[in-house]
Amino acid sequence: MPLIAVTCMYDDKERRSFLKDGYIQALERVGAVAAVLPPSLSPQASAQALSRMDGLLLSGGTDVAPLRYGQQPRPNLGPVDPLRDEQEFALVRKAIELGLPILGICRGMQVINAVLGGDLIQHIDGNIQHQQQAPGWHRHHSVRIEPGTILARALGRSELGVNSFHHQAVGTVAPGLKVSARSPDGIIEAVESSEPWILAVQWHPELMWQRHEEFLAIFRAFVGACRGEENG
Ligand code: MN
């Protein structure tokens, strides 16, 4: 049974870590066990723990500190979590060194892009609303999926209605990553790489799969890669 390192949120005021159930239950549903690594664990210990695991899942959360991708903070930047940035940057580097598959969700996709040398749009201000005011499982906008990608093979479709809870997006795509989905306004909604195995989505499948089972395919593809199955 694959053991998956999962990152989580951190509340600096209360000094406690937390994570939504949907990630843990989705992994269990597709045959894996989540081992949650709180940001209070040092980057060194986090990276060490990863050497006993089979994959890395970067969950959603706050904004990445802009200096980490070569920008100054703009006025409309949201909250940042330096402790978590430090931990997750170390984890992504270690996962790549160990050859472990990585699944990035929302902030997770932004972290992966920043670690690999891309940058972010600090605040989206376009024609499509990307911060829905609706239940988490609601399909808010559509995305077009690039044919022939890991994501297209996992989902078996070229268009998908997704939820949307982000005010930032991937800007310049990091070398080694390719875009696998965009929303109609051109915002990058998924990126991936087959070597190392990386899949990252801007939406939140962990809030969707309970009502829309096709979103489990993302977790299934990831856990398959963690088992060493050919699906990339
Ligand atoms: Mn969106």
Short mmCIF file of C-alpha atoms and ligand atoms in Angstrom, two decimals:
data_model
loop_
_atom_site.label_atom_id
_atom_site.label_comp_id
_atom_site.label_asym_id
_atom_site.label_seq_id
_atom_site.Cartn_x
_atom_site.Cartn_y
_atom_site.Cartn_z
CA MET A 1 0.00 0.00 0.00
CA PRO A 2 1.69 3.23 -1.14
CA LEU A 3 2.47 5.71 1.63
CA ILE A 4 2.01 9.29 0.48
CA ALA A 5 3.53 12.35 2.16
CA VAL A 6 0.86 15.05 2.27
CA THR A 7 1.55 18.69 3.17
CA CYS A 8 -0.96 20.85 5.03
CA MET A 9 -1.99 24.30 6.23
CA TYR A 10 -0.47 26.07 9.21
CA ASP A 11 -2.09 28.64 11.49
CA ASP A 12 0.74 30.75 12.85
CA LYS A 13 -1.41 32.52 15.48
CA GLU A 14 -2.81 29.30 16.94
CA ARG A 15 0.38 27.34 16.21
CA ARG A 16 -1.45 24.38 14.77
CA SER A 17 -1.60 22.47 11.49
CA PHE A 18 -4.71 21.33 9.65
CA LEU A 19 -5.91 19.68 6.44
CA LYS A 20 -9.25 18.98 4.74
CA ASP A 21 -10.50 15.37 4.91
CA GLY A 22 -11.00 15.07 1.16
CA TYR A 23 -7.29 14.56 0.44
CA ILE A 24 -6.88 11.78 2.98
CA GLN A 25 -10.10 9.99 2.03
CA ALA A 26 -9.43 10.24 -1.72
CA LEU A 27 -6.02 8.62 -1.26
CA GLU A 28 -7.52 5.85 0.88
CA ARG A 29 -10.26 5.32 -1.72
CA VAL A 30 -7.63 4.61 -4.40
CA GLY A 31 -5.56 2.34 -2.15
CA ALA A 32 -2.97 4.65 -0.57
CA VAL A 33 -2.35 5.96 2.93
CA ALA A 34 -1.68 9.63 3.68
CA ALA A 35 1.18 10.54 6.03
CA VAL A 36 0.61 14.21 6.79
CA LEU A 37 3.78 16.26 7.36
CA PRO A 38 2.97 19.48 9.24
CA PRO A 39 4.95 22.64 8.41
CA SER A 40 6.19 22.63 12.02
CA LEU A 41 8.38 19.69 11.05
CA SER A 42 11.75 21.05 9.85
CA PRO A 43 12.57 20.95 6.12
CA GLN A 44 15.41 18.52 6.92
CA ALA A 45 13.21 16.07 8.85
CA SER A 46 10.47 16.40 6.22
CA ALA A 47 12.93 15.52 3.46
CA GLN A 48 14.23 12.58 5.49
CA ALA A 49 10.72 11.28 6.09
CA LEU A 50 10.15 11.38 2.34
CA SER A 51 12.81 8.73 1.76
CA ARG A 52 10.45 6.21 3.43
CA MET A 53 7.47 7.20 1.28
CA ASP A 54 6.23 6.42 -2.21
CA GLY A 55 4.97 9.83 -3.35
CA LEU A 56 4.39 13.49 -2.47
CA LEU A 57 1.06 15.32 -2.50
CA LEU A 58 1.22 19.11 -2.13
CA SER A 59 -2.16 20.34 -0.91
CA GLY A 60 -3.86 23.72 -1.31
CA GLY A 61 -3.17 26.78 0.82
CA THR A 62 -1.93 30.35 0.91
CA ASP A 63 0.21 32.27 -1.59
CA VAL A 64 3.88 31.48 -2.20
CA ALA A 65 6.24 34.27 -1.07
CA PRO A 66 7.09 36.19 -4.30
CA LEU A 67 10.84 36.50 -3.60
CA ARG A 68 10.92 32.72 -4.07
CA TYR A 69 10.13 33.21 -7.75
CA GLY A 70 12.03 36.45 -8.30
CA GLN A 71 9.28 39.03 -7.77
CA GLN A 72 8.51 41.73 -5.22
CA PRO A 73 5.15 41.40 -3.40
CA ARG A 74 2.37 43.32 -5.13
CA PRO A 75 -0.33 45.08 -3.08
CA ASN A 76 -2.96 42.43 -3.90
CA LEU A 77 -0.86 39.47 -2.76
CA GLY A 78 -2.72 37.29 -0.23
CA PRO A 79 -1.39 35.77 3.03
CA VAL A 80 1.90 33.86 2.78
CA ASP A 81 3.30 31.11 5.01
CA PRO A 82 7.13 31.19 5.06
CA LEU A 83 7.38 28.06 7.22
CA ARG A 84 5.37 26.06 4.75
CA ASP A 85 7.23 27.51 1.74
CA GLU A 86 10.50 26.37 3.26
CA GLN A 87 9.20 22.87 3.96
CA GLU A 88 7.52 22.36 0.59
CA PHE A 89 10.44 23.67 -1.47
CA ALA A 90 12.69 21.16 0.35
CA LEU A 91 10.14 18.38 -0.19
CA VAL A 92 9.79 18.99 -3.94
CA ARG A 93 13.57 19.03 -4.41
CA LYS A 94 13.92 15.81 -2.40
CA ALA A 95 11.06 14.07 -4.21
CA ILE A 96 12.72 14.82 -7.55
CA GLU A 97 16.07 13.59 -6.23
CA LEU A 98 14.40 10.36 -5.04
CA GLY A 99 12.36 9.98 -8.25
CA LEU A 100 9.04 10.05 -6.37
CA PRO A 101 5.84 11.05 -8.22
CA ILE A 102 4.38 14.43 -7.20
CA LEU A 103 0.74 15.52 -7.24
CA GLY A 104 0.17 19.26 -6.80
CA ILE A 105 -3.21 20.76 -5.98
CA CYS A 106 -3.90 24.52 -6.23
CA ARG A 107 -1.06 26.09 -4.22
CA GLY A 108 0.77 22.78 -4.77
CA MET A 109 0.88 23.45 -8.51
CA GLN A 110 2.20 26.96 -7.87
CA VAL A 111 4.90 25.63 -5.51
CA ILE A 112 6.07 23.06 -8.08
CA ASN A 113 6.27 25.72 -10.80
CA ALA A 114 8.24 28.09 -8.53
CA VAL A 115 10.69 25.38 -7.36
CA LEU A 116 11.41 24.38 -10.97
CA GLY A 117 12.14 27.96 -12.03
CA GLY A 118 8.82 29.34 -13.29
CA ASP A 119 6.86 32.23 -11.82
CA LEU A 120 3.32 33.14 -10.76
CA ILE A 121 0.68 35.74 -11.54
CA GLN A 122 0.18 37.30 -8.10
CA HIS A 123 -3.44 38.26 -8.70
CA ILE A 124 -5.76 37.31 -11.58
CA ASP A 125 -8.04 40.05 -12.79
CA GLY A 126 -9.72 38.77 -15.93
CA ASN A 127 -13.12 37.94 -17.40
CA ILE A 128 -13.66 34.67 -15.58
CA GLN A 129 -14.21 34.50 -11.82
CA HIS A 130 -11.71 32.07 -10.29
CA GLN A 131 -12.84 32.48 -6.68
CA GLN A 132 -16.25 30.85 -6.65
CA GLN A 133 -18.84 31.73 -4.05
CA ALA A 134 -20.54 28.35 -4.14
CA PRO A 135 -20.13 24.95 -2.47
CA GLY A 136 -16.74 23.31 -2.96
CA TRP A 137 -18.10 20.57 -5.24
CA HIS A 138 -19.74 23.04 -7.64
CA ARG A 139 -18.42 23.08 -11.24
CA HIS A 140 -17.67 26.78 -11.60
CA HIS A 141 -15.84 27.11 -14.94
CA SER A 142 -14.69 24.78 -17.66
CA VAL A 143 -11.17 23.76 -18.66
CA ARG A 144 -9.83 22.39 -21.95
CA ILE A 145 -7.50 19.46 -21.55
CA GLU A 146 -4.58 18.99 -23.96
CA PRO A 147 -4.87 15.70 -25.85
CA GLY A 148 -2.13 13.13 -25.27
CA THR A 149 -1.28 14.36 -21.77
CA ILE A 150 -1.20 12.37 -18.53
CA LEU A 151 -4.25 14.36 -17.44
CA ALA A 152 -6.19 13.58 -20.64
CA ARG A 153 -5.40 9.86 -20.32
CA ALA A 154 -6.38 9.84 -16.63
CA LEU A 155 -9.70 11.60 -17.18
CA GLY A 156 -10.51 10.28 -20.64
CA ARG A 157 -11.96 13.59 -21.79
CA SER A 158 -10.96 16.88 -23.38
CA GLU A 159 -13.24 19.23 -21.48
CA LEU A 160 -14.16 19.33 -17.79
CA GLY A 161 -16.17 21.54 -15.44
CA VAL A 162 -14.06 22.27 -12.35
CA ASN A 163 -14.30 24.19 -9.10
CA SER A 164 -12.14 27.28 -8.66
CA PHE A 165 -10.71 28.75 -5.45
CA HIS A 166 -7.62 30.68 -6.51
CA HIS A 167 -6.65 34.29 -7.07
CA GLN A 168 -3.18 33.42 -8.37
CA ALA A 169 -2.02 31.33 -11.30
CA VAL A 170 1.07 29.94 -12.99
CA GLY A 171 2.70 32.68 -15.08
CA THR A 172 5.88 31.56 -16.87
CA VAL A 173 5.83 27.76 -17.00
CA ALA A 174 8.98 26.22 -15.50
CA PRO A 175 11.38 24.37 -17.82
CA GLY A 176 10.48 20.68 -17.87
CA LEU A 177 6.76 21.26 -17.26
CA LYS A 178 4.07 21.39 -19.91
CA VAL A 179 0.59 22.86 -19.77
CA SER A 180 -2.10 20.19 -19.75
CA ALA A 181 -5.23 22.34 -19.19
CA ARG A 182 -6.39 25.96 -19.48
CA SER A 183 -9.61 27.80 -18.70
CA PRO A 184 -11.27 29.76 -21.56
CA ASP A 185 -9.57 33.00 -20.40
CA GLY A 186 -6.16 31.39 -20.95
CA ILE A 187 -5.34 30.80 -17.28
CA ILE A 188 -3.17 27.71 -16.81
CA GLU A 189 -5.23 25.14 -14.89
CA ALA A 190 -2.92 22.09 -15.03
CA VAL A 191 0.74 21.29 -15.69
CA GLU A 192 2.63 18.01 -15.82
CA SER A 193 5.82 16.14 -16.61
CA SER A 194 6.36 12.44 -17.26
CA GLU A 195 10.03 12.29 -16.15
CA PRO A 196 9.98 13.02 -13.24
CA TRP A 197 6.29 12.12 -12.86
CA ILE A 198 4.47 15.33 -11.94
CA LEU A 199 0.78 16.15 -12.25
CA ALA A 200 -0.62 19.40 -10.90
CA VAL A 201 -4.04 20.99 -11.12
CA GLN A 202 -5.24 24.45 -10.13
CA TRP A 203 -8.67 23.24 -9.07
CA HIS A 204 -9.58 21.13 -6.01
CA PRO A 205 -10.37 17.48 -6.88
CA GLU A 206 -10.42 16.67 -3.14
CA LEU A 207 -13.67 18.66 -2.87
CA MET A 208 -15.20 17.23 -6.07
CA TRP A 209 -14.79 13.44 -6.07
CA GLN A 210 -17.46 12.73 -3.46
CA ARG A 211 -20.11 14.05 -5.89
CA HIS A 212 -18.32 13.78 -9.22
CA GLU A 213 -16.47 10.48 -9.21
CA GLU A 214 -14.37 11.23 -12.31
CA PHE A 215 -12.15 13.47 -10.16
CA LEU A 216 -10.86 10.36 -8.35
CA ALA A 217 -9.03 9.52 -11.59
CA ILE A 218 -6.46 12.19 -10.74
CA PHE A 219 -5.64 10.50 -7.43
CA ARG A 220 -5.76 7.08 -9.10
CA ALA A 221 -3.23 8.10 -11.78
CA PHE A 222 -0.94 9.54 -9.09
CA VAL A 223 -1.10 6.46 -6.85
CA GLY A 224 -0.58 4.25 -9.91
CA ALA A 225 2.63 6.17 -10.65
CA CYS A 226 3.65 5.76 -6.97
CA ARG A 227 3.23 2.00 -7.43
CA GLY A 228 5.47 2.20 -10.48
CA GLU A 229 2.67 1.46 -12.93
CA GLU A 230 3.02 2.74 -16.48
CA ASN A 231 0.54 5.55 -16.87
CA GLY A 232 2.75 8.51 -17.63
MN MN B 1 -9.85 28.44 -12.00
#
